[in-house]
Amino acid sequence: MKVARQRKKKELVVGLDLGGTFIKAGLVNQQGKILKKGQWPTLAEHGKRQIVINQMKTAVDSLLGHRPAPALAGIGIGTPGLVDNQGRVFEAPNLPNWHNLALGRIFEQTYRVPVRVENDVNSITWGEFLFGAGRGSQTMVCITLGTGLGGGVVVNGRLLRGAVFSAAELGHVTIDYHGPACNCGNLGCIERFVSRDAIVERATKAIASGRETLLVSLSGGDPKKITPKMISEAYRRGDRLAAEIWEDVGTCLGFFFVGLVNIFNPDRVVIGGGIARAGKPLFQQIRKIVRQHAMKKLSASVKFVPAGLGENTGIISAAALVLGSAMTL
Ligand SMILES: [Zn+2]
């Protein structure tokens, strides 16, 4: 009886998704269901890393309530930036002095439970693999499409980390070396073709060159207000330019995935982030290009699916870092 009670007590983990603006955190059970969650400001603008760490602890404390910390099975943290397998963050954009920070150890010492820290997109990849659209997969590629393109790769049930824990910077794979220069130092990175801004720019350029499109009225005559969501709305209403934009974005992603499919031979490719909501026209074109151009045996065995965890993906995925760690992480 005592043993059973003990085990029940340790069923919960905290999943904490650290963003530049907000910390989202939740108490998550072994099945990946959120029992309690909240959102706290990151306070990165103060420029002090201790303030951010304190905010993270405030989040954990308020989720725990009166529970003693040892009732937890662990804490999983998804953070921007580069993280090693000991929970040390080497650098993170938008977070003050997030250099060489032993984030895992700080939380282990405070709460006396196992702590896993992972790059946020790697974390989402693991969350989708364990609880989302990647369930049942063995080798999986995951990307998130939004202001940029983030990626993660699971190979034979293990997250791909690489020599210095930086594998799967998928946004910085060249699809056209004549293409635009990227901040990363490379030329023609896929991110430069399929980021939110790059998608919107296709529309604004076309309008500037005199193309007729529903996007003019949808944006109230101000092309600066065009969003990918608006382009999807125009597509649904039969707009020719919107269809062309999704076809071109899908073609860029399609050729990018031809390479990834040929390299990793995934059984599943999971596509998440705001841009993935474009849905059918995007996925259709990606599948078509991969079917036509990847190695036949490999393209026949891969499925392209939208991400499955929805708006709570960051919290559930961070929790999955702890929940799945005994398995293969
Ligand atoms: Zn790049």
Coordinates of C-alpha atoms and ligand atoms in Angstrom, one line a residue, residues 172 182 184 189, ligand 1:
H172 CA 20.0 26.4 -42.5
C182 CA 21.2 34.2 -44.4
C184 CA 23.8 32.2 -40.2
C189 CA 18.9 28.6 -46.6
Ligands
ZN1 ZN 20.9 30.1 -42.7

